[in-house]
PDB file of C-alpha atoms in Angstrom:
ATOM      1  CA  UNK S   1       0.000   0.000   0.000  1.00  0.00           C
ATOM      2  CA  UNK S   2       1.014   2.904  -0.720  1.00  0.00           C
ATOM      3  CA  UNK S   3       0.729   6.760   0.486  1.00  0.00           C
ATOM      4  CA  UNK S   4      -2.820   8.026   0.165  1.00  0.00           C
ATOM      5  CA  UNK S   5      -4.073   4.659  -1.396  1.00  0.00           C
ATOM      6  CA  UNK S   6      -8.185   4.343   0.329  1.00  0.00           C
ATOM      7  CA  UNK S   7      -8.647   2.662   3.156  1.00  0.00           C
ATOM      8  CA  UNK S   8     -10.979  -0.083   3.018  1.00  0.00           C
ATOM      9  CA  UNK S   9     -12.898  -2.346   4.775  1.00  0.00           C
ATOM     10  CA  UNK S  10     -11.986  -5.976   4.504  1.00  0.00           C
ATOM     11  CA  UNK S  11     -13.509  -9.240   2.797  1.00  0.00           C
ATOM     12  CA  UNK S  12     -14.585 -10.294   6.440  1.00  0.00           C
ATOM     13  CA  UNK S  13     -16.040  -6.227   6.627  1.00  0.00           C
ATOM     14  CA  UNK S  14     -14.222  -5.219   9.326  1.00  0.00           C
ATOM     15  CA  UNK S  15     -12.084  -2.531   9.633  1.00  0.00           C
ATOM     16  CA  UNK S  16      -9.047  -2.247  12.733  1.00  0.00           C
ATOM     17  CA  UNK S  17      -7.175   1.035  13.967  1.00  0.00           C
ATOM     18  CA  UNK S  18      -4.682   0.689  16.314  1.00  0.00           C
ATOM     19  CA  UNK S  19      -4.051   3.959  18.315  1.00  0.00           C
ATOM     20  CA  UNK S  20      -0.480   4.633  19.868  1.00  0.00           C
ATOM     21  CA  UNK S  21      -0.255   7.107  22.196  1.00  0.00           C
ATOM     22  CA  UNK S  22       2.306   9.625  23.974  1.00  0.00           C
ATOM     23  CA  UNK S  23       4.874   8.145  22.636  1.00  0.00           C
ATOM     24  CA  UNK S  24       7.157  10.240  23.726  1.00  0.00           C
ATOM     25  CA  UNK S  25      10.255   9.151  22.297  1.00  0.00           C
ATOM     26  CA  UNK S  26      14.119  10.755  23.197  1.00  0.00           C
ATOM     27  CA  UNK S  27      17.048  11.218  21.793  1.00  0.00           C
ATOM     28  CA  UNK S  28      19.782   8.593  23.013  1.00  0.00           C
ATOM     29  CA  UNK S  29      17.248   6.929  25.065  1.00  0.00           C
ATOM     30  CA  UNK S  30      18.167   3.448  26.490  1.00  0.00           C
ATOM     31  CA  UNK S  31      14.285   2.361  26.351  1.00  0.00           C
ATOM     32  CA  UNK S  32      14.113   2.628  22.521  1.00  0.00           C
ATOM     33  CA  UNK S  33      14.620  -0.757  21.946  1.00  0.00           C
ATOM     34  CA  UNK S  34      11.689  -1.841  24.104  1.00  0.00           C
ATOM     35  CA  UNK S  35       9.973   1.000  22.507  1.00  0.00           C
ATOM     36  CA  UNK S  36       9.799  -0.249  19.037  1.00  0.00           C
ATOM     37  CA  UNK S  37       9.708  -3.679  20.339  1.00  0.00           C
ATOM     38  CA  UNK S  38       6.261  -3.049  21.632  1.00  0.00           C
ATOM     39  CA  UNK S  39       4.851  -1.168  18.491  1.00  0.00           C
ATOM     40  CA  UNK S  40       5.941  -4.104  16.763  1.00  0.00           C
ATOM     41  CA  UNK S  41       4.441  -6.676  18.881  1.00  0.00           C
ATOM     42  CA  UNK S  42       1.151  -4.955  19.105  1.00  0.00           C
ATOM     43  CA  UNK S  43       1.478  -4.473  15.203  1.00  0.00           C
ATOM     44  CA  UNK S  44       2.227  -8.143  14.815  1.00  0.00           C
ATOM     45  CA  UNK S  45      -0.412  -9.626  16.950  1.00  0.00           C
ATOM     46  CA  UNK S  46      -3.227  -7.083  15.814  1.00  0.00           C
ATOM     47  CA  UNK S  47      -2.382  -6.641  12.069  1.00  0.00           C
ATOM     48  CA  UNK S  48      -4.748  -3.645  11.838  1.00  0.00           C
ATOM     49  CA  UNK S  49      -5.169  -1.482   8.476  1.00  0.00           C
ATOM     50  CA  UNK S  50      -4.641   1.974  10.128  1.00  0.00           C
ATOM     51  CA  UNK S  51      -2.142   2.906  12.606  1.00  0.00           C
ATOM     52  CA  UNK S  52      -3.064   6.392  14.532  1.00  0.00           C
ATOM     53  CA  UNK S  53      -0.427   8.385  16.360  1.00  0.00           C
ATOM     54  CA  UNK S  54      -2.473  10.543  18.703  1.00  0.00           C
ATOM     55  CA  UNK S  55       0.355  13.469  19.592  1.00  0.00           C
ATOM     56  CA  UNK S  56       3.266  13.494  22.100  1.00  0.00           C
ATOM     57  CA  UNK S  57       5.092  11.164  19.536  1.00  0.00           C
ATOM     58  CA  UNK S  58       8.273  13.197  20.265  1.00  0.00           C
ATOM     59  CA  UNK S  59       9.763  14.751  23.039  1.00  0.00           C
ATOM     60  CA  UNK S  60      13.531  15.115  22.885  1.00  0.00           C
ATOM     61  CA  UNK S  61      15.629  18.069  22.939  1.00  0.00           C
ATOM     62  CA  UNK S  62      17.565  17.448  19.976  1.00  0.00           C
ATOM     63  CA  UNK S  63      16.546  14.917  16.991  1.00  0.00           C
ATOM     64  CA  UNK S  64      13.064  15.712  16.708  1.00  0.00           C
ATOM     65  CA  UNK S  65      12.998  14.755  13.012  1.00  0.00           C
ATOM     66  CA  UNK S  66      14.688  11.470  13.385  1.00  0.00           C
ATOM     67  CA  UNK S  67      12.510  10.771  15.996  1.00  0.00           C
ATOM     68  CA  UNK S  68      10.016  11.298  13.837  1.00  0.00           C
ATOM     69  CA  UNK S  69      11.173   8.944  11.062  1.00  0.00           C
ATOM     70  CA  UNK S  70      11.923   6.281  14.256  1.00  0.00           C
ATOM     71  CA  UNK S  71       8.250   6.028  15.323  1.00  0.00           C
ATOM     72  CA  UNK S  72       7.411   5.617  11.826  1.00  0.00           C
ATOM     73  CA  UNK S  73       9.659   2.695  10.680  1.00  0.00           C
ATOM     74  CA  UNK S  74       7.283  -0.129  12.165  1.00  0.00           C
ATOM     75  CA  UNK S  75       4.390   0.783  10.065  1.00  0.00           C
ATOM     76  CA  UNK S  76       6.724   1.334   7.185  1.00  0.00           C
ATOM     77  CA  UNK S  77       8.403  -1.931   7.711  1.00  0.00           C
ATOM     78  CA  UNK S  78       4.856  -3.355   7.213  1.00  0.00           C
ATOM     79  CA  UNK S  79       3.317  -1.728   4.941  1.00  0.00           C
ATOM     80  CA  UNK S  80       0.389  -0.137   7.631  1.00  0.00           C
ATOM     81  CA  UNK S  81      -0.685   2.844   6.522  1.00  0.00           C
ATOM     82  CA  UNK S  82      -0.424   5.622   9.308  1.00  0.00           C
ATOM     83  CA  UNK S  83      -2.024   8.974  10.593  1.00  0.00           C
ATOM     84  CA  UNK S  84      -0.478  11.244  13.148  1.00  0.00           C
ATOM     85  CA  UNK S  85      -1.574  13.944  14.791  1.00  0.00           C
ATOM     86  CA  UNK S  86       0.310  16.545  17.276  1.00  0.00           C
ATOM     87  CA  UNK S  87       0.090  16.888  20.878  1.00  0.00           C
ATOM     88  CA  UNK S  88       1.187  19.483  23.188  1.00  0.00           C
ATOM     89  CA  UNK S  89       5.252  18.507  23.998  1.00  0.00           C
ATOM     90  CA  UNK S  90       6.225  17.492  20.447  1.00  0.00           C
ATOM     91  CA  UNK S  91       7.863  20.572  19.273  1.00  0.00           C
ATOM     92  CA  UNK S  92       9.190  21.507  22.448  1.00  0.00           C
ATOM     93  CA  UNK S  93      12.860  20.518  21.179  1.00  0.00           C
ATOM     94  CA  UNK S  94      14.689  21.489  18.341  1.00  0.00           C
ATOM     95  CA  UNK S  95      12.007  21.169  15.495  1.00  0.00           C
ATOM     96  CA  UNK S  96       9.072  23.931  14.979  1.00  0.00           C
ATOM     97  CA  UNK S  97       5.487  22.521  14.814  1.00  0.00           C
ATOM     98  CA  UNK S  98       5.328  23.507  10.856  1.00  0.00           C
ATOM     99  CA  UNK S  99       8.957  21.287  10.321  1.00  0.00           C
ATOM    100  CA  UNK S 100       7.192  18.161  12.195  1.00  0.00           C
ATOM    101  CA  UNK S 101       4.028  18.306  10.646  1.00  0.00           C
ATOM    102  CA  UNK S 102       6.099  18.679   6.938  1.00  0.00           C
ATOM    103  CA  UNK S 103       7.973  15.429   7.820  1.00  0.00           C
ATOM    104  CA  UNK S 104       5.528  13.259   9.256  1.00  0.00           C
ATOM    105  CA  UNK S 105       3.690  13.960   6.027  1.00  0.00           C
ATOM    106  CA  UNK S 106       6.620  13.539   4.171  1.00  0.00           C
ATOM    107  CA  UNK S 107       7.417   9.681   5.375  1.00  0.00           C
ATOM    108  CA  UNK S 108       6.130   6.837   3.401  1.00  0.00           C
ATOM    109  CA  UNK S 109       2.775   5.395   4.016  1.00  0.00           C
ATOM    110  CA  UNK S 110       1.750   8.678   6.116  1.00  0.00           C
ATOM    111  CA  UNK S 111      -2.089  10.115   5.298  1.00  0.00           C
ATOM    112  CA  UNK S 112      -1.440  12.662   7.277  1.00  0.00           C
ATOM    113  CA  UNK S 113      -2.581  16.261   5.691  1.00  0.00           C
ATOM    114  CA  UNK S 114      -1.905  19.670   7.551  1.00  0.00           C
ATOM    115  CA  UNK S 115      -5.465  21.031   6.891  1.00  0.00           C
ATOM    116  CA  UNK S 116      -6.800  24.558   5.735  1.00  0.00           C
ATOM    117  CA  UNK S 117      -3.670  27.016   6.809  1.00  0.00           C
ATOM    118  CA  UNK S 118      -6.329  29.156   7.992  1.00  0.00           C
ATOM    119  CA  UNK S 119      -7.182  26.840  10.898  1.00  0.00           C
ATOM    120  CA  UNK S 120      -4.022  27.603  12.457  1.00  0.00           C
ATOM    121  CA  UNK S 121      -3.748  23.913  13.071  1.00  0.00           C
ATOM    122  CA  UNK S 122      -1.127  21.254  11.840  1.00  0.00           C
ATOM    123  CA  UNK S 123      -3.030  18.383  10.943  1.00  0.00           C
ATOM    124  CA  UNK S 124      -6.457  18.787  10.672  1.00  0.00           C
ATOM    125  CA  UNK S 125      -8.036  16.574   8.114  1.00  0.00           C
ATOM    126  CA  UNK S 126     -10.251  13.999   7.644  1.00  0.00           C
ATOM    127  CA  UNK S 127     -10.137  10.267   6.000  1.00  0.00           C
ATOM    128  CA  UNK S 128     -12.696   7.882   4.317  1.00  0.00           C
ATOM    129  CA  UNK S 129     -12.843   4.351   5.084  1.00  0.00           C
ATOM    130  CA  UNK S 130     -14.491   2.881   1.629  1.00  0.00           C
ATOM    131  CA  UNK S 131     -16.848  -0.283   1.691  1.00  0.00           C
ATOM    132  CA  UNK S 132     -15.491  -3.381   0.617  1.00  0.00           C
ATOM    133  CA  UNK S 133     -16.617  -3.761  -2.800  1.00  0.00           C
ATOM    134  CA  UNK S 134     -16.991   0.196  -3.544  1.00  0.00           C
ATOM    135  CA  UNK S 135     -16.033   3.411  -3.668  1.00  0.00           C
ATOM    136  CA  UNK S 136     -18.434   4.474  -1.908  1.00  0.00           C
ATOM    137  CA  UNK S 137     -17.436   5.855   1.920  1.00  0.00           C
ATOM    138  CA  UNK S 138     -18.395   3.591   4.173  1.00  0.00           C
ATOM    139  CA  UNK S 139     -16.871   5.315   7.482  1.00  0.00           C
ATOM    140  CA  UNK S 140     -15.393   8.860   8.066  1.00  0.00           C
ATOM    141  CA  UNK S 141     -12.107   9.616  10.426  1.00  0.00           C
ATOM    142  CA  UNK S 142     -11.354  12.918  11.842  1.00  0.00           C
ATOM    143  CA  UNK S 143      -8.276  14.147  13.045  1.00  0.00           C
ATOM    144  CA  UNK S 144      -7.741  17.251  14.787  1.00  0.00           C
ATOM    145  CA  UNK S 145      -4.865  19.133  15.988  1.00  0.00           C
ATOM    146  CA  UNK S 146      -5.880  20.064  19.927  1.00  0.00           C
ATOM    147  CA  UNK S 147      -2.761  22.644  20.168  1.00  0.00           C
ATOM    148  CA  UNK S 148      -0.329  23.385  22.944  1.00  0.00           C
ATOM    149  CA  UNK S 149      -1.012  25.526  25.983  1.00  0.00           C
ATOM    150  CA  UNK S 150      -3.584  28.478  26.376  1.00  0.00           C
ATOM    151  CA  UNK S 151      -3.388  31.029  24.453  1.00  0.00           C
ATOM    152  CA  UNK S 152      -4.895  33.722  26.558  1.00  0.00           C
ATOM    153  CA  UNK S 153      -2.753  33.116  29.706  1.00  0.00           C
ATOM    154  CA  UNK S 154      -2.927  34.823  32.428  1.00  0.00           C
ATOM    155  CA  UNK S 155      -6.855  35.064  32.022  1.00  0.00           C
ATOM    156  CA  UNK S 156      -7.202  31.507  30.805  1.00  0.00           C
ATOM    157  CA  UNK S 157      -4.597  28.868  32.157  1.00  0.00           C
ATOM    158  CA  UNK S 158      -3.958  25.062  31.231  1.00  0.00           C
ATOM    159  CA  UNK S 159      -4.193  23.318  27.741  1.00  0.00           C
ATOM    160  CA  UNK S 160      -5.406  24.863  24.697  1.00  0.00           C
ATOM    161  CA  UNK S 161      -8.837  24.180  22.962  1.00  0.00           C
ATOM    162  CA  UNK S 162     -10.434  23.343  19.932  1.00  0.00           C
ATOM    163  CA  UNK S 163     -11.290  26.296  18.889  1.00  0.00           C
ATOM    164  CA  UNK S 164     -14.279  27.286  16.876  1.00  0.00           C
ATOM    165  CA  UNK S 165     -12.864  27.758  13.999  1.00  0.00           C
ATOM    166  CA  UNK S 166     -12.046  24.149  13.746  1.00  0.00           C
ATOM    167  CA  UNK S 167     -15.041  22.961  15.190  1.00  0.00           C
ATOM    168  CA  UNK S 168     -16.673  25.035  11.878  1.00  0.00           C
ATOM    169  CA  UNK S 169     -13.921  22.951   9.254  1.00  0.00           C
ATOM    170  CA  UNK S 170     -15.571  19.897  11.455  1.00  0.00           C
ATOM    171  CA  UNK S 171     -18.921  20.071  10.776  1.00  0.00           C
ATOM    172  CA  UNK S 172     -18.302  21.161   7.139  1.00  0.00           C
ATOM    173  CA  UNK S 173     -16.016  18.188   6.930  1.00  0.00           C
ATOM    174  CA  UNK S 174     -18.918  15.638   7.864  1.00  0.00           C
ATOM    175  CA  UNK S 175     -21.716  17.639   5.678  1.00  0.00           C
ATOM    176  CA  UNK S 176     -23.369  15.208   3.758  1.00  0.00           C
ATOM    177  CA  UNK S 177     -21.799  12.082   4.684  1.00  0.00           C
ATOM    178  CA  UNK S 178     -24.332  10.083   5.982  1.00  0.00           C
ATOM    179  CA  UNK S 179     -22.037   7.299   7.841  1.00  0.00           C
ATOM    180  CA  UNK S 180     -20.373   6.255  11.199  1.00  0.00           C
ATOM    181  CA  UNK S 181     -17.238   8.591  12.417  1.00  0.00           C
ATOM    182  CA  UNK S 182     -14.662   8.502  14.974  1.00  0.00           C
ATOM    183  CA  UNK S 183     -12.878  11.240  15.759  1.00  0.00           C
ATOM    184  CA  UNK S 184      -9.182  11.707  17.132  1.00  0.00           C
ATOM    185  CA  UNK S 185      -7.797  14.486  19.368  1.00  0.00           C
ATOM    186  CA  UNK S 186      -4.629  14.722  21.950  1.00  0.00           C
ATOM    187  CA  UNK S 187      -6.018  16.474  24.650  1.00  0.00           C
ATOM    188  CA  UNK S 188      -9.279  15.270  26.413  1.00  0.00           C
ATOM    189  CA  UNK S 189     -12.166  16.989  26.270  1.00  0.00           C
ATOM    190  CA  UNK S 190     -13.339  18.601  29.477  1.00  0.00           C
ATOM    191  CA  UNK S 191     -16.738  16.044  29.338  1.00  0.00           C
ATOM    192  CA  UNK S 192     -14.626  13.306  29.639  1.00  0.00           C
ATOM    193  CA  UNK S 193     -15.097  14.141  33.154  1.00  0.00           C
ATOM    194  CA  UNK S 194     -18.869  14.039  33.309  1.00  0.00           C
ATOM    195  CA  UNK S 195     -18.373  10.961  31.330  1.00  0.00           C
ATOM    196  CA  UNK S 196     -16.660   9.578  33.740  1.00  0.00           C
ATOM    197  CA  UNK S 197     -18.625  11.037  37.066  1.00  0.00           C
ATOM    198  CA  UNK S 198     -21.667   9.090  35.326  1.00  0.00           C
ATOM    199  CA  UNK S 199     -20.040   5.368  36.432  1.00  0.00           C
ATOM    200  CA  UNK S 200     -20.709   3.252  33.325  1.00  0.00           C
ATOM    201  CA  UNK S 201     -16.996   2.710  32.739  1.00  0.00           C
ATOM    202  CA  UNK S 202     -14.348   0.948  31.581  1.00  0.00           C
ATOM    203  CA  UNK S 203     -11.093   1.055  32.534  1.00  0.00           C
ATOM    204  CA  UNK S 204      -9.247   3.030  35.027  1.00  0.00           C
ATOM    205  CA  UNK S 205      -8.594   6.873  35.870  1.00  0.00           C
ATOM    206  CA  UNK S 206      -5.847   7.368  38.046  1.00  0.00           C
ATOM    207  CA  UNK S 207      -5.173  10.936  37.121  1.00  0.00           C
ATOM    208  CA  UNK S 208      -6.706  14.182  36.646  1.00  0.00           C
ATOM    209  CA  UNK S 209      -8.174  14.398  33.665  1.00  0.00           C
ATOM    210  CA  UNK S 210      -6.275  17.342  31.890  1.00  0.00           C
ATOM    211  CA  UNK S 211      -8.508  19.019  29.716  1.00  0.00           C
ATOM    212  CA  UNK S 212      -8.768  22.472  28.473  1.00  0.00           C
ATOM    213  CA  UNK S 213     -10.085  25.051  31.288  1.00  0.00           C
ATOM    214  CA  UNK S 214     -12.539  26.503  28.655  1.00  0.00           C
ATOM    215  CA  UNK S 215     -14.962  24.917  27.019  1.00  0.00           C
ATOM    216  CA  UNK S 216     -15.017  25.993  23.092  1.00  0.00           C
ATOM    217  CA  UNK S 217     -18.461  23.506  22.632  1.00  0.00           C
ATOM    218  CA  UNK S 218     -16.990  21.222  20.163  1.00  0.00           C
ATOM    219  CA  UNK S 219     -18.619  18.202  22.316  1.00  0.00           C
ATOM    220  CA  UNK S 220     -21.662  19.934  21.403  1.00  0.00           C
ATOM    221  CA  UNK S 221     -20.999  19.590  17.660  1.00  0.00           C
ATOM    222  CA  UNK S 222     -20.711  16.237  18.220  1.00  0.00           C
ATOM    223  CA  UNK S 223     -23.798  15.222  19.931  1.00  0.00           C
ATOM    224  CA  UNK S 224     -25.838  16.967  17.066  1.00  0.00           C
ATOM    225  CA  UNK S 225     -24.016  15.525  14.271  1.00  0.00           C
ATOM    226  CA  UNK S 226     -25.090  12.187  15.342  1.00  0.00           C
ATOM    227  CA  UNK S 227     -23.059  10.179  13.161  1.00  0.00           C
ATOM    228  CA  UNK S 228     -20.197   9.992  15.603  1.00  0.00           C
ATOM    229  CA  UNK S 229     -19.927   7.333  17.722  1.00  0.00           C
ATOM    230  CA  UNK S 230     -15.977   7.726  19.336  1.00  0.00           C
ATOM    231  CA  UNK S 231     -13.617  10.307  20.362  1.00  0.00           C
ATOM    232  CA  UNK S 232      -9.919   9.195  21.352  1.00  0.00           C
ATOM    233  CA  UNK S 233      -7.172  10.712  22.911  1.00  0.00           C
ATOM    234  CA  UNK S 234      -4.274  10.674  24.841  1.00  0.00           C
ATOM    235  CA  UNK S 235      -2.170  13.006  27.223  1.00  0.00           C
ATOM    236  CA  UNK S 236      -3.038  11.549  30.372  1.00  0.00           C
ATOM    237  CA  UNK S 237      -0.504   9.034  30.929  1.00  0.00           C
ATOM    238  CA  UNK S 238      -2.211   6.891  33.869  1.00  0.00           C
ATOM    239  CA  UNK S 239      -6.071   7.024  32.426  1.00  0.00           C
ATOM    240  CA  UNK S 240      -7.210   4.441  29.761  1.00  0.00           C
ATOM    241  CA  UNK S 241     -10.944   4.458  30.463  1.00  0.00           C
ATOM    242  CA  UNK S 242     -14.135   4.195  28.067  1.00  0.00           C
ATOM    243  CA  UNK S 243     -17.047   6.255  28.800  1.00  0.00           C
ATOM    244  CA  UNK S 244     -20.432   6.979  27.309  1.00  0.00           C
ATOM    245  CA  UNK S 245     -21.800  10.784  27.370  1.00  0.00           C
ATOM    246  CA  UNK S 246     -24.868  11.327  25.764  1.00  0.00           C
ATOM    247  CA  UNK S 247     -24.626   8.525  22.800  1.00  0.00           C
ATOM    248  CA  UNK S 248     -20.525   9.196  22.257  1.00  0.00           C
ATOM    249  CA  UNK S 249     -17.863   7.267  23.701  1.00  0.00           C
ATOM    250  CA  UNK S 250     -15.048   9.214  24.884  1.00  0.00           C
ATOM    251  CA  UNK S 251     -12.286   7.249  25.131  1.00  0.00           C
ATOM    252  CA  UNK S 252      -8.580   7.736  26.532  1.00  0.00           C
ATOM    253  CA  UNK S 253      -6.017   5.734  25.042  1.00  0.00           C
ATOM    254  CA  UNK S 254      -3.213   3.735  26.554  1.00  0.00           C
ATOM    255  CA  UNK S 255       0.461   5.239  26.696  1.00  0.00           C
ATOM    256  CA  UNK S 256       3.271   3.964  24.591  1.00  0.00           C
ATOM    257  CA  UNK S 257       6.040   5.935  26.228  1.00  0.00           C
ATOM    258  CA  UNK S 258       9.140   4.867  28.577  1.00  0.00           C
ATOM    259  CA  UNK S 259      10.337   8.526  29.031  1.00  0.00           C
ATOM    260  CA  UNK S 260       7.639   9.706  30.602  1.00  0.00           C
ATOM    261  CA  UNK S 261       5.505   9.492  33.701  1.00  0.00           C
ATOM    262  CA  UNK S 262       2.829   6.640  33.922  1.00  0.00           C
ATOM    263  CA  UNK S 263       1.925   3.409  36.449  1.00  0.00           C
ATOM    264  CA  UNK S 264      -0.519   1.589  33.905  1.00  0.00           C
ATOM    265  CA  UNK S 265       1.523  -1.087  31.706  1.00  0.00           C
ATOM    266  CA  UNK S 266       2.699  -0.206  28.137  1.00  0.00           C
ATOM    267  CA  UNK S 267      -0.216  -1.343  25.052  1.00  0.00           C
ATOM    268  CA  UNK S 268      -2.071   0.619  22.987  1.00  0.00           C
ATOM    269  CA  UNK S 269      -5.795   0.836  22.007  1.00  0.00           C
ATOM    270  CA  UNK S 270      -7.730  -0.999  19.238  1.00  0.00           C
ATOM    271  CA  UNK S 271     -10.711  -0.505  17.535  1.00  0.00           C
ATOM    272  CA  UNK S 272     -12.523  -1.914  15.080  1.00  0.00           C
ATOM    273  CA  UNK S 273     -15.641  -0.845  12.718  1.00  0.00           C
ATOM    274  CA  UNK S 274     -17.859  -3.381  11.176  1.00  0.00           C
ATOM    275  CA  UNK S 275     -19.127  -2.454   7.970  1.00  0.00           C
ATOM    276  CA  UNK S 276     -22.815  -1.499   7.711  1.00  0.00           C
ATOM    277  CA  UNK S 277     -23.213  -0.536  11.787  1.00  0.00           C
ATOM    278  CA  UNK S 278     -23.405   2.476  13.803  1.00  0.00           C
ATOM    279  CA  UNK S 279     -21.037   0.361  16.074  1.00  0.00           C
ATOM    280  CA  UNK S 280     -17.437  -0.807  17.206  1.00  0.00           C
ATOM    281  CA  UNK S 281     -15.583  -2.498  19.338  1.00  0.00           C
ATOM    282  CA  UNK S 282     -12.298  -1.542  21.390  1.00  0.00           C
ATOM    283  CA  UNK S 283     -10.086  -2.841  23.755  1.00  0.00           C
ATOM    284  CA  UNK S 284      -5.963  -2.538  25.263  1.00  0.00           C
ATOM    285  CA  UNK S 285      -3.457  -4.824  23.996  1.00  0.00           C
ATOM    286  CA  UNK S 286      -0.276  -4.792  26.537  1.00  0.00           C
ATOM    287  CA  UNK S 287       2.974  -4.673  26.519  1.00  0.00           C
ATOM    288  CA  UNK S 288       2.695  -8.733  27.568  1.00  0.00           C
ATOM    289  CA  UNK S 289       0.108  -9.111  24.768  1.00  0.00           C
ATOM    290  CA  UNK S 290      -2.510  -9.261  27.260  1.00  0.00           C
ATOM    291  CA  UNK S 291      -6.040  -7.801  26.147  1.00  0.00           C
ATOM    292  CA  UNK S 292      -7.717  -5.576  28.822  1.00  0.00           C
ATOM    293  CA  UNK S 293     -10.748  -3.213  29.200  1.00  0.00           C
ATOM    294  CA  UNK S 294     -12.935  -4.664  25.664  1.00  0.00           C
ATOM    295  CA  UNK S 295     -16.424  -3.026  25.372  1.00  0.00           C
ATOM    296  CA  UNK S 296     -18.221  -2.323  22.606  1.00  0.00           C
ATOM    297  CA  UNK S 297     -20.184   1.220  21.718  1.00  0.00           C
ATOM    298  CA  UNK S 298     -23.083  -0.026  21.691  1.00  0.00           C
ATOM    299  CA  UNK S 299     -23.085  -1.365  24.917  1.00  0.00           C
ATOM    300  CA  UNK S 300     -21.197   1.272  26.800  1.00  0.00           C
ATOM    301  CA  UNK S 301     -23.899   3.485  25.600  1.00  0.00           C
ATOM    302  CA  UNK S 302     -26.532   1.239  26.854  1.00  0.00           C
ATOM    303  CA  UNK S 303     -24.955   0.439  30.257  1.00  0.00           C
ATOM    304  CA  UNK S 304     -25.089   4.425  30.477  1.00  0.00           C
ATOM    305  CA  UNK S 305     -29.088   4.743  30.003  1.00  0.00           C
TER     306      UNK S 305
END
């Protein structure tokens, strides 16, 4: 496969996305081989058609670019298409946001597209998951770049937001597309919280949940588009939970990185669509190849009710 060739769904109609998060690789680190040793093992045993980098890929002080391409090589190796998206600590080293964002898209097998320039964004864009024997879209994926930090500090501390012109890009995005979406984001939303606070759950918070202090109402977008079904994201280290709010799953996935903080083992999330249903299915695969925390949409949402 090559870049920008569709993604489809398979002969069995089924369509898997594994989701590595905070990666968080370093320069000279002497976890890297255990790193990539657990992309590939979760690559190996899951064999999914879409690989999703959800931000905090890199965080190094020097290298940023070759850390880049070093993240990258698994899915290369195999052939796995892949989509990134930024988080808040990747161009905190010696690389600018625009330089990542021009070499992750860059790199063999990459979808990744930095969006409308006047988003202010690097990587927002969206991707079509065809039906088996058509053209025709049979799922959407949206991808959105949460930012960095605040941008009105002192007045407004904490994480940035999406802000509303993105959340306008969004809904003209999904205009007229009349199937199932998932959407992908770094930073939480602040209703994971009241997702949470509800107690149909699964997996485990053992962390804050760092969201944005203001609320920009791109949850609300969401709800009335109707057609999405997930939202997934990473940041916080120590929380891998699945929660329902008001017919969406918002789900946190599970960190990759060895240079960072973080109690829960090493995995990453999977998902997987079925062709034809306003459903999916997700669950961790660790480190040890153990599966944890499976659910479904469905019946998150109606565990919630």
């Amino acid at each position: 496969m090559t870049k920008r060739t569709a993604l489809r769904f398979d002969a069995n109609h089924r369509f898997k996305i594994v989701q590595f998060t905070d990666i968080h690789w370093k320069d000279a680190s002497p976890h890297e081989p255990r790193l990539l040793a657990v992309m590939e093992s979760v690559l190996e045993r899951e064999n999914p058609d879409l690989v999703v980098l959800t931000g905090d890929i890199v965080h190094s002080p020097t290298r940023t670019l070759d850390g880049c391409r070093t993240v990258a090589a698994p899915m290369i190796a195999r052939g796995i298409p892949w989509a990134p998206i930024l988080g808040n600590h990747d161009d905190e080293g010696d690389a600018s946001r625009d330089d990542i964002a021009a070499c992750l898209e860059s790199l063999p097998l990459s979808l990744m597209q930095r969006g409308p320039s006047e988003l202010g964004g690097h990587g927002n864009y969206a991707l079509d998951v065809l039906h088996t024997g058509s053209d025709h879209p049979a799922a959407r994926l949206c991808f959105l770049d949460s930012g960095t930090y605040s941008p009105l500090k002192p007045r407004v501390g904490g994480y940035a937001w999406i802000t509303r012109e993105q959340i306008r890009w969004f809904e003209s995005a999904s205009r007229g597309r009349d199937v199932p979406s998932l959407v992908f984001i770094h930073i939480p939303l602040p209703e994971y919280l009241a997702a949470w606070e509800k107690g149909c759950t699964v997996g485990t918070k053992n962390e804050t949940i760092c969201a944005p202090e203001l609320n920009s109402g791109f949850f609300a977008a969401l709800v009335e588009d109707s057609r999405v079904l997930g939202v997934f994201a990473g940041h916080d280290h120590d929380n891998d939970f699945a929660a329902d709010l008001q017919g969406i799953s918002l789900c946190c996935g599970r960190s990759l990185g060895l240079d960072t903080y973080g109690s829960l083992a090493r995995g990453a999330r999977v998902i997987e669509l079925t062709e034809g249903a306003a459903d999916f299915t997700a669950w961790i695969r660790e480190e040890s190849g153990a599966e944890a925390c499976r659910f479904s949409h469905s019946g998150l949402a109606e565990s919630s009710l």
